[in-house]
PDB file of N, CA and C in Angstrom:
ATOM      1  N   MET A   1     -12.232  -8.011 -22.171  1.00 75.00           N
ATOM      2  CA  MET A   1     -13.371  -7.652 -21.340  1.00 75.00           C
ATOM      3  C   MET A   1     -13.238  -6.180 -20.935  1.00 75.00           C
ATOM      4  N   THR A   2     -14.327  -5.471 -20.989  1.00 83.00           N
ATOM      5  CA  THR A   2     -14.354  -4.068 -20.579  1.00 83.00           C
ATOM      6  C   THR A   2     -15.660  -3.800 -19.827  1.00 83.00           C
ATOM      7  N   CYS A   3     -15.761  -2.632 -19.258  1.00 95.00           N
ATOM      8  CA  CYS A   3     -16.958  -2.282 -18.500  1.00 95.00           C
ATOM      9  C   CYS A   3     -17.512  -0.950 -18.996  1.00 95.00           C
ATOM     10  N   GLN A   4     -18.681  -0.616 -18.546  1.00 97.00           N
ATOM     11  CA  GLN A   4     -19.337   0.625 -18.958  1.00 97.00           C
ATOM     12  C   GLN A   4     -18.538   1.852 -18.525  1.00 97.00           C
ATOM     13  N   HIS A   5     -17.921   1.784 -17.340  1.00 97.00           N
ATOM     14  CA  HIS A   5     -17.126   2.922 -16.860  1.00 97.00           C
ATOM     15  C   HIS A   5     -15.973   3.223 -17.812  1.00 97.00           C
ATOM     16  N   LEU A   6     -15.277   2.180 -18.259  1.00 97.00           N
ATOM     17  CA  LEU A   6     -14.165   2.372 -19.193  1.00 97.00           C
ATOM     18  C   LEU A   6     -14.665   2.889 -20.536  1.00 97.00           C
ATOM     19  N   LYS A   7     -15.797   2.360 -20.991  1.00 96.00           N
ATOM     20  CA  LYS A   7     -16.360   2.799 -22.274  1.00 96.00           C
ATOM     21  C   LYS A   7     -16.758   4.272 -22.245  1.00 96.00           C
ATOM     22  N   GLU A   8     -17.250   4.740 -21.114  1.00 96.00           N
ATOM     23  CA  GLU A   8     -17.760   6.105 -21.001  1.00 96.00           C
ATOM     24  C   GLU A   8     -16.722   7.113 -20.497  1.00 96.00           C
ATOM     25  N   ALA A   9     -15.511   6.652 -20.193  1.00 96.00           N
ATOM     26  CA  ALA A   9     -14.481   7.541 -19.648  1.00 96.00           C
ATOM     27  C   ALA A   9     -14.138   8.645 -20.645  1.00 96.00           C
ATOM     28  N   THR A  10     -14.012   9.850 -20.129  1.00 94.00           N
ATOM     29  CA  THR A  10     -13.651  11.005 -20.950  1.00 94.00           C
ATOM     30  C   THR A  10     -12.176  11.321 -20.750  1.00 94.00           C
ATOM     31  N   GLU A  11     -11.715  12.376 -21.358  1.00 94.00           N
ATOM     32  CA  GLU A  11     -10.327  12.818 -21.212  1.00 94.00           C
ATOM     33  C   GLU A  11     -10.346  14.283 -20.775  1.00 94.00           C
ATOM     34  N   PRO A  12     -10.532  14.526 -19.473  1.00 97.00           N
ATOM     35  CA  PRO A  12     -10.598  15.902 -18.992  1.00 97.00           C
ATOM     36  C   PRO A  12      -9.231  16.586 -19.033  1.00 97.00           C
ATOM     37  N   THR A  13      -9.257  17.891 -18.973  1.00 98.00           N
ATOM     38  CA  THR A  13      -8.011  18.653 -18.884  1.00 98.00           C
ATOM     39  C   THR A  13      -7.385  18.390 -17.517  1.00 98.00           C
ATOM     40  N   PRO A  14      -6.112  17.990 -17.479  1.00 98.00           N
ATOM     41  CA  PRO A  14      -5.451  17.761 -16.180  1.00 98.00           C
ATOM     42  C   PRO A  14      -5.422  19.030 -15.338  1.00 98.00           C
ATOM     43  N   GLN A  15      -5.645  18.867 -14.051  1.00 98.00           N
ATOM     44  CA  GLN A  15      -5.641  20.001 -13.126  1.00 98.00           C
ATOM     45  C   GLN A  15      -4.231  20.451 -12.766  1.00 98.00           C
ATOM     46  N   ALA A  16      -3.224  19.663 -13.128  1.00 97.00           N
ATOM     47  CA  ALA A  16      -1.834  19.993 -12.814  1.00 97.00           C
ATOM     48  C   ALA A  16      -0.930  19.413 -13.897  1.00 97.00           C
ATOM     49  N   PRO A  17       0.209  20.058 -14.145  1.00 97.00           N
ATOM     50  CA  PRO A  17       1.140  19.528 -15.146  1.00 97.00           C
ATOM     51  C   PRO A  17       1.889  18.308 -14.611  1.00 97.00           C
ATOM     52  N   TYR A  18       2.292  17.433 -15.519  1.00 97.00           N
ATOM     53  CA  TYR A  18       3.027  16.235 -15.124  1.00 97.00           C
ATOM     54  C   TYR A  18       4.295  16.595 -14.340  1.00 97.00           C
ATOM     55  N   ASP A  19       5.038  17.590 -14.825  1.00 96.00           N
ATOM     56  CA  ASP A  19       6.328  17.905 -14.206  1.00 96.00           C
ATOM     57  C   ASP A  19       6.201  18.572 -12.839  1.00 96.00           C
ATOM     58  N   GLY A  20       4.977  18.841 -12.398  1.00 96.00           N
ATOM     59  CA  GLY A  20       4.764  19.387 -11.057  1.00 96.00           C
ATOM     60  C   GLY A  20       4.673  18.313  -9.987  1.00 96.00           C
ATOM     61  N   GLY A  21       4.622  17.036 -10.399  1.00 97.00           N
ATOM     62  CA  GLY A  21       4.511  15.946  -9.442  1.00 97.00           C
ATOM     63  C   GLY A  21       3.109  15.801  -8.894  1.00 97.00           C
ATOM     64  N   CYS A  22       2.977  15.054  -7.827  1.00 98.00           N
ATOM     65  CA  CYS A  22       1.688  14.856  -7.169  1.00 98.00           C
ATOM     66  C   CYS A  22       1.388  16.106  -6.334  1.00 98.00           C
ATOM     67  N   PRO A  23       0.370  16.870  -6.705  1.00 98.00           N
ATOM     68  CA  PRO A  23       0.079  18.111  -5.977  1.00 98.00           C
ATOM     69  C   PRO A  23      -0.140  17.921  -4.471  1.00 98.00           C
ATOM     70  N   GLU A  24      -0.806  16.842  -4.072  1.00 98.00           N
ATOM     71  CA  GLU A  24      -1.053  16.623  -2.642  1.00 98.00           C
ATOM     72  C   GLU A  24       0.240  16.293  -1.905  1.00 98.00           C
ATOM     73  N   CYS A  25       1.111  15.504  -2.532  1.00 98.00           N
ATOM     74  CA  CYS A  25       2.401  15.197  -1.908  1.00 98.00           C
ATOM     75  C   CYS A  25       3.238  16.468  -1.779  1.00 98.00           C
ATOM     76  N   VAL A  26       3.307  17.240  -2.856  1.00 98.00           N
ATOM     77  CA  VAL A  26       4.081  18.481  -2.842  1.00 98.00           C
ATOM     78  C   VAL A  26       3.573  19.419  -1.749  1.00 98.00           C
ATOM     79  N   ALA A  27       2.249  19.552  -1.643  1.00 98.00           N
ATOM     80  CA  ALA A  27       1.661  20.419  -0.616  1.00 98.00           C
ATOM     81  C   ALA A  27       2.021  19.949   0.791  1.00 98.00           C
ATOM     82  N   GLY A  28       2.211  18.638   0.953  1.00 98.00           N
ATOM     83  CA  GLY A  28       2.569  18.086   2.257  1.00 98.00           C
ATOM     84  C   GLY A  28       4.069  18.033   2.504  1.00 98.00           C
ATOM     85  N   GLY A  29       4.848  18.502   1.535  1.00 98.00           N
ATOM     86  CA  GLY A  29       6.303  18.509   1.700  1.00 98.00           C
ATOM     87  C   GLY A  29       6.981  17.207   1.312  1.00 98.00           C
ATOM     88  N   PHE A  30       6.268  16.342   0.573  1.00 98.00           N
ATOM     89  CA  PHE A  30       6.827  15.048   0.169  1.00 98.00           C
ATOM     90  C   PHE A  30       7.205  15.061  -1.309  1.00 98.00           C
ATOM     91  N   GLN A  31       8.239  14.303  -1.653  1.00 97.00           N
ATOM     92  CA  GLN A  31       8.660  14.170  -3.044  1.00 97.00           C
ATOM     93  C   GLN A  31       8.882  12.699  -3.399  1.00 97.00           C
ATOM     94  N   ASP A  32       8.252  11.810  -2.678  1.00 97.00           N
ATOM     95  CA  ASP A  32       8.518  10.381  -2.851  1.00 97.00           C
ATOM     96  C   ASP A  32       7.426   9.616  -3.594  1.00 97.00           C
ATOM     97  N   TRP A  33       6.627  10.324  -4.437  1.00 97.00           N
ATOM     98  CA  TRP A  33       5.639   9.610  -5.240  1.00 97.00           C
ATOM     99  C   TRP A  33       6.378   8.775  -6.276  1.00 97.00           C
ATOM    100  N   VAL A  34       5.716   7.723  -6.769  1.00 97.00           N
ATOM    101  CA  VAL A  34       6.344   6.815  -7.728  1.00 97.00           C
ATOM    102  C   VAL A  34       5.886   7.135  -9.145  1.00 97.00           C
ATOM    103  N   HIS A  35       4.584   7.102  -9.393  1.00 98.00           N
ATOM    104  CA  HIS A  35       4.015   7.409 -10.705  1.00 98.00           C
ATOM    105  C   HIS A  35       2.782   8.279 -10.501  1.00 98.00           C
ATOM    106  N   LEU A  36       2.421   9.016 -11.539  1.00 98.00           N
ATOM    107  CA  LEU A  36       1.247   9.883 -11.468  1.00 98.00           C
ATOM    108  C   LEU A  36       0.090   9.287 -12.251  1.00 98.00           C
ATOM    109  N   ARG A  37      -1.117   9.578 -11.778  1.00 98.00           N
ATOM    110  CA  ARG A  37      -2.352   9.122 -12.406  1.00 98.00           C
ATOM    111  C   ARG A  37      -3.265  10.323 -12.626  1.00 98.00           C
ATOM    112  N   LEU A  38      -4.203  10.175 -13.579  1.00 98.00           N
ATOM    113  CA  LEU A  38      -5.145  11.231 -13.922  1.00 98.00           C
ATOM    114  C   LEU A  38      -6.563  10.705 -13.772  1.00 98.00           C
ATOM    115  N   CYS A  39      -7.380  11.374 -12.977  1.00 98.00           N
ATOM    116  CA  CYS A  39      -8.789  10.991 -12.836  1.00 98.00           C
ATOM    117  C   CYS A  39      -9.509  11.379 -14.121  1.00 98.00           C
ATOM    118  N   LEU A  40     -10.179  10.419 -14.741  1.00 98.00           N
ATOM    119  CA  LEU A  40     -10.865  10.681 -15.993  1.00 98.00           C
ATOM    120  C   LEU A  40     -12.272  11.227 -15.793  1.00 98.00           C
ATOM    121  N   ASP A  41     -12.613  11.531 -14.559  1.00 98.00           N
ATOM    122  CA  ASP A  41     -13.879  12.188 -14.256  1.00 98.00           C
ATOM    123  C   ASP A  41     -13.657  13.697 -14.113  1.00 98.00           C
ATOM    124  N   CYS A  42     -12.669  14.079 -13.304  1.00 98.00           N
ATOM    125  CA  CYS A  42     -12.488  15.496 -12.981  1.00 98.00           C
ATOM    126  C   CYS A  42     -11.133  16.079 -13.355  1.00 98.00           C
ATOM    127  N   GLY A  43     -10.178  15.258 -13.764  1.00 98.00           N
ATOM    128  CA  GLY A  43      -8.868  15.754 -14.152  1.00 98.00           C
ATOM    129  C   GLY A  43      -7.861  15.878 -13.018  1.00 98.00           C
ATOM    130  N   LEU A  44      -8.196  15.395 -11.823  1.00 98.00           N
ATOM    131  CA  LEU A  44      -7.258  15.447 -10.707  1.00 98.00           C
ATOM    132  C   LEU A  44      -6.003  14.653 -11.048  1.00 98.00           C
ATOM    133  N   VAL A  45      -4.850  15.183 -10.702  1.00 98.00           N
ATOM    134  CA  VAL A  45      -3.574  14.489 -10.843  1.00 98.00           C
ATOM    135  C   VAL A  45      -3.160  14.049  -9.449  1.00 98.00           C
ATOM    136  N   ALA A  46      -2.793  12.773  -9.302  1.00 98.00           N
ATOM    137  CA  ALA A  46      -2.429  12.240  -7.995  1.00 98.00           C
ATOM    138  C   ALA A  46      -1.487  11.053  -8.161  1.00 98.00           C
ATOM    139  N   CYS A  47      -0.879  10.642  -7.061  1.00 98.00           N
ATOM    140  CA  CYS A  47       0.089   9.544  -7.106  1.00 98.00           C
ATOM    141  C   CYS A  47      -0.589   8.168  -7.069  1.00 98.00           C
ATOM    142  N   CYS A  48       0.162   7.175  -7.521  1.00 98.00           N
ATOM    143  CA  CYS A  48      -0.330   5.804  -7.681  1.00 98.00           C
ATOM    144  C   CYS A  48      -0.278   5.001  -6.380  1.00 98.00           C
ATOM    145  N   ASP A  49      -0.739   3.761  -6.453  1.00 97.00           N
ATOM    146  CA  ASP A  49      -0.756   2.881  -5.281  1.00 97.00           C
ATOM    147  C   ASP A  49       0.627   2.403  -4.861  1.00 97.00           C
ATOM    148  N   SER A  50       1.630   2.543  -5.716  1.00 97.00           N
ATOM    149  CA  SER A  50       2.998   2.202  -5.323  1.00 97.00           C
ATOM    150  C   SER A  50       3.634   3.335  -4.525  1.00 97.00           C
ATOM    151  N   SER A  51       2.980   4.475  -4.482  1.00 98.00           N
ATOM    152  CA  SER A  51       3.454   5.626  -3.719  1.00 98.00           C
ATOM    153  C   SER A  51       2.963   5.509  -2.275  1.00 98.00           C
ATOM    154  N   PRO A  52       3.712   6.057  -1.329  1.00 97.00           N
ATOM    155  CA  PRO A  52       3.343   5.906   0.084  1.00 97.00           C
ATOM    156  C   PRO A  52       1.940   6.393   0.454  1.00 97.00           C
ATOM    157  N   ARG A  53       1.459   7.476  -0.154  1.00 98.00           N
ATOM    158  CA  ARG A  53       0.177   8.037   0.269  1.00 98.00           C
ATOM    159  C   ARG A  53      -0.997   7.683  -0.635  1.00 98.00           C
ATOM    160  N   ARG A  54      -0.752   7.049  -1.765  1.00 98.00           N
ATOM    161  CA  ARG A  54      -1.805   6.500  -2.632  1.00 98.00           C
ATOM    162  C   ARG A  54      -2.953   7.494  -2.869  1.00 98.00           C
ATOM    163  N   HIS A  55      -2.627   8.706  -3.268  1.00 98.00           N
ATOM    164  CA  HIS A  55      -3.636   9.756  -3.390  1.00 98.00           C
ATOM    165  C   HIS A  55      -4.722   9.466  -4.431  1.00 98.00           C
ATOM    166  N   MET A  56      -4.404   8.771  -5.534  1.00 98.00           N
ATOM    167  CA  MET A  56      -5.462   8.505  -6.519  1.00 98.00           C
ATOM    168  C   MET A  56      -6.490   7.525  -5.957  1.00 98.00           C
ATOM    169  N   SER A  57      -6.054   6.483  -5.275  1.00 98.00           N
ATOM    170  CA  SER A  57      -7.009   5.553  -4.668  1.00 98.00           C
ATOM    171  C   SER A  57      -7.848   6.262  -3.611  1.00 98.00           C
ATOM    172  N   ARG A  58      -7.219   7.137  -2.848  1.00 98.00           N
ATOM    173  CA  ARG A  58      -7.968   7.896  -1.835  1.00 98.00           C
ATOM    174  C   ARG A  58      -9.009   8.793  -2.518  1.00 98.00           C
ATOM    175  N   HIS A  59      -8.628   9.399  -3.643  1.00 98.00           N
ATOM    176  CA  HIS A  59      -9.561  10.236  -4.397  1.00 98.00           C
ATOM    177  C   HIS A  59     -10.778   9.412  -4.834  1.00 98.00           C
ATOM    178  N   HIS A  60     -10.538   8.218  -5.354  1.00 98.00           N
ATOM    179  CA  HIS A  60     -11.660   7.345  -5.753  1.00 98.00           C
ATOM    180  C   HIS A  60     -12.541   7.028  -4.549  1.00 98.00           C
ATOM    181  N   GLU A  61     -11.931   6.673  -3.419  1.00 98.00           N
ATOM    182  CA  GLU A  61     -12.704   6.326  -2.221  1.00 98.00           C
ATOM    183  C   GLU A  61     -13.555   7.506  -1.747  1.00 98.00           C
ATOM    184  N   GLU A  62     -13.033   8.715  -1.852  1.00 98.00           N
ATOM    185  CA  GLU A  62     -13.749   9.902  -1.370  1.00 98.00           C
ATOM    186  C   GLU A  62     -14.811  10.403  -2.347  1.00 98.00           C
ATOM    187  N   THR A  63     -14.589  10.222  -3.656  1.00 98.00           N
ATOM    188  CA  THR A  63     -15.492  10.806  -4.653  1.00 98.00           C
ATOM    189  C   THR A  63     -16.342   9.788  -5.404  1.00 98.00           C
ATOM    190  N   GLY A  64     -15.867   8.538  -5.474  1.00 98.00           N
ATOM    191  CA  GLY A  64     -16.553   7.539  -6.278  1.00 98.00           C
ATOM    192  C   GLY A  64     -16.229   7.634  -7.757  1.00 98.00           C
ATOM    193  N   HIS A  65     -15.341   8.543  -8.152  1.00 98.00           N
ATOM    194  CA  HIS A  65     -14.956   8.637  -9.564  1.00 98.00           C
ATOM    195  C   HIS A  65     -14.338   7.306  -9.973  1.00 98.00           C
ATOM    196  N   PRO A  66     -14.902   6.648 -11.000  1.00 98.00           N
ATOM    197  CA  PRO A  66     -14.565   5.263 -11.266  1.00 98.00           C
ATOM    198  C   PRO A  66     -13.288   4.967 -12.050  1.00 98.00           C
ATOM    199  N   VAL A  67     -12.846   5.873 -12.936  1.00 98.00           N
ATOM    200  CA  VAL A  67     -11.748   5.519 -13.845  1.00 98.00           C
ATOM    201  C   VAL A  67     -10.612   6.528 -13.775  1.00 98.00           C
ATOM    202  N   MET A  68      -9.394   6.006 -13.769  1.00 98.00           N
ATOM    203  CA  MET A  68      -8.207   6.838 -13.877  1.00 98.00           C
ATOM    204  C   MET A  68      -7.341   6.243 -14.972  1.00 98.00           C
ATOM    205  N   ARG A  69      -6.386   7.047 -15.444  1.00 98.00           N
ATOM    206  CA  ARG A  69      -5.419   6.533 -16.400  1.00 98.00           C
ATOM    207  C   ARG A  69      -4.030   6.918 -15.947  1.00 98.00           C
ATOM    208  N   SER A  70      -3.049   6.223 -16.506  1.00 98.00           N
ATOM    209  CA  SER A  70      -1.675   6.590 -16.231  1.00 98.00           C
ATOM    210  C   SER A  70      -1.427   7.988 -16.778  1.00 98.00           C
ATOM    211  N   TYR A  71      -0.718   8.800 -16.022  1.00 98.00           N
ATOM    212  CA  TYR A  71      -0.339  10.142 -16.464  1.00 98.00           C
ATOM    213  C   TYR A  71       1.151  10.160 -16.818  1.00 98.00           C
ATOM    214  N   GLU A  72       1.719   8.959 -16.907  1.00 97.00           N
ATOM    215  CA  GLU A  72       3.123   8.835 -17.263  1.00 97.00           C
ATOM    216  C   GLU A  72       3.295   9.008 -18.771  1.00 97.00           C
ATOM    217  N   PRO A  73       4.332   9.732 -19.199  1.00 96.00           N
ATOM    218  CA  PRO A  73       4.572   9.913 -20.643  1.00 96.00           C
ATOM    219  C   PRO A  73       4.662   8.579 -21.374  1.00 96.00           C
ATOM    220  N   GLY A  74       3.945   8.472 -22.501  1.00 96.00           N
ATOM    221  CA  GLY A  74       3.995   7.271 -23.321  1.00 96.00           C
ATOM    222  C   GLY A  74       3.068   6.151 -22.887  1.00 96.00           C
ATOM    223  N   GLU A  75       2.366   6.317 -21.752  1.00 96.00           N
ATOM    224  CA  GLU A  75       1.439   5.283 -21.281  1.00 96.00           C
ATOM    225  C   GLU A  75       0.001   5.765 -21.482  1.00 96.00           C
ATOM    226  N   ASN A  76      -0.893   4.850 -21.874  1.00 92.00           N
ATOM    227  CA  ASN A  76      -2.285   5.248 -22.090  1.00 92.00           C
ATOM    228  C   ASN A  76      -3.287   4.277 -21.485  1.00 92.00           C
ATOM    229  N   TRP A  77      -2.842   3.371 -20.617  1.00 97.00           N
ATOM    230  CA  TRP A  77      -3.775   2.418 -20.019  1.00 97.00           C
ATOM    231  C   TRP A  77      -4.660   3.106 -18.975  1.00 97.00           C
ATOM    232  N   LYS A  78      -5.828   2.495 -18.778  1.00 97.00           N
ATOM    233  CA  LYS A  78      -6.827   3.002 -17.828  1.00 97.00           C
ATOM    234  C   LYS A  78      -7.147   1.912 -16.813  1.00 97.00           C
ATOM    235  N   TRP A  79      -7.663   2.306 -15.675  1.00 98.00           N
ATOM    236  CA  TRP A  79      -8.074   1.374 -14.623  1.00 98.00           C
ATOM    237  C   TRP A  79      -9.437   1.785 -14.092  1.00 98.00           C
ATOM    238  N   CYS A  80     -10.353   0.813 -14.041  1.00 98.00           N
ATOM    239  CA  CYS A  80     -11.653   1.043 -13.425  1.00 98.00           C
ATOM    240  C   CYS A  80     -11.596   0.510 -11.996  1.00 98.00           C
ATOM    241  N   PHE A  81     -11.711   1.402 -11.032  1.00 98.00           N
ATOM    242  CA  PHE A  81     -11.699   1.010  -9.625  1.00 98.00           C
ATOM    243  C   PHE A  81     -12.931   0.169  -9.276  1.00 98.00           C
ATOM    244  N   VAL A  82     -14.068   0.506  -9.837  1.00 97.00           N
ATOM    245  CA  VAL A  82     -15.335  -0.145  -9.490  1.00 97.00           C
ATOM    246  C   VAL A  82     -15.322  -1.618  -9.920  1.00 97.00           C
ATOM    247  N   ASP A  83     -14.962  -1.857 -11.176  1.00 97.00           N
ATOM    248  CA  ASP A  83     -15.003  -3.218 -11.720  1.00 97.00           C
ATOM    249  C   ASP A  83     -13.645  -3.921 -11.700  1.00 97.00           C
ATOM    250  N   GLU A  84     -12.620  -3.218 -11.214  1.00 97.00           N
ATOM    251  CA  GLU A  84     -11.261  -3.746 -11.149  1.00 97.00           C
ATOM    252  C   GLU A  84     -10.815  -4.311 -12.487  1.00 97.00           C
ATOM    253  N   LEU A  85     -10.959  -3.482 -13.532  1.00 97.00           N
ATOM    254  CA  LEU A  85     -10.592  -3.885 -14.890  1.00 97.00           C
ATOM    255  C   LEU A  85      -9.606  -2.897 -15.495  1.00 97.00           C
ATOM    256  N   LEU A  86      -8.675  -3.434 -16.256  1.00 96.00           N
ATOM    257  CA  LEU A  86      -7.709  -2.651 -16.997  1.00 96.00           C
ATOM    258  C   LEU A  86      -8.238  -2.418 -18.392  1.00 96.00           C
ATOM    259  N   GLY A  87      -8.057  -1.221 -18.912  1.00 95.00           N
ATOM    260  CA  GLY A  87      -8.511  -0.902 -20.256  1.00 95.00           C
ATOM    261  C   GLY A  87      -7.471  -0.080 -20.986  1.00 95.00           C
ATOM    262  N   ALA A  88      -7.693   0.078 -22.273  1.00 85.00           N
ATOM    263  CA  ALA A  88      -6.756   0.876 -23.078  1.00 85.00           C
ATOM    264  C   ALA A  88      -7.456   2.097 -23.632  1.00 85.00           C
TER     265      ALA A  88
END
């Protein structure tokens, strides 16, 4: 099962390199993010829901951008926040 958001997701240029960590956490003086995610609408790099500040979920709540993907090396799965569906 898939949704229109996953079907239409693009692959924008990331706004930050993977090895820089979560930009919002770094700016706040934190280094305790768990995994990084990439917004497939605007290219924002942010930390996952297992991280204390959950910046990618907050980004979705603030912008409505529907799909993100794992920014972890070797992973390519996607998540639609709107329809709560996992995609590849």
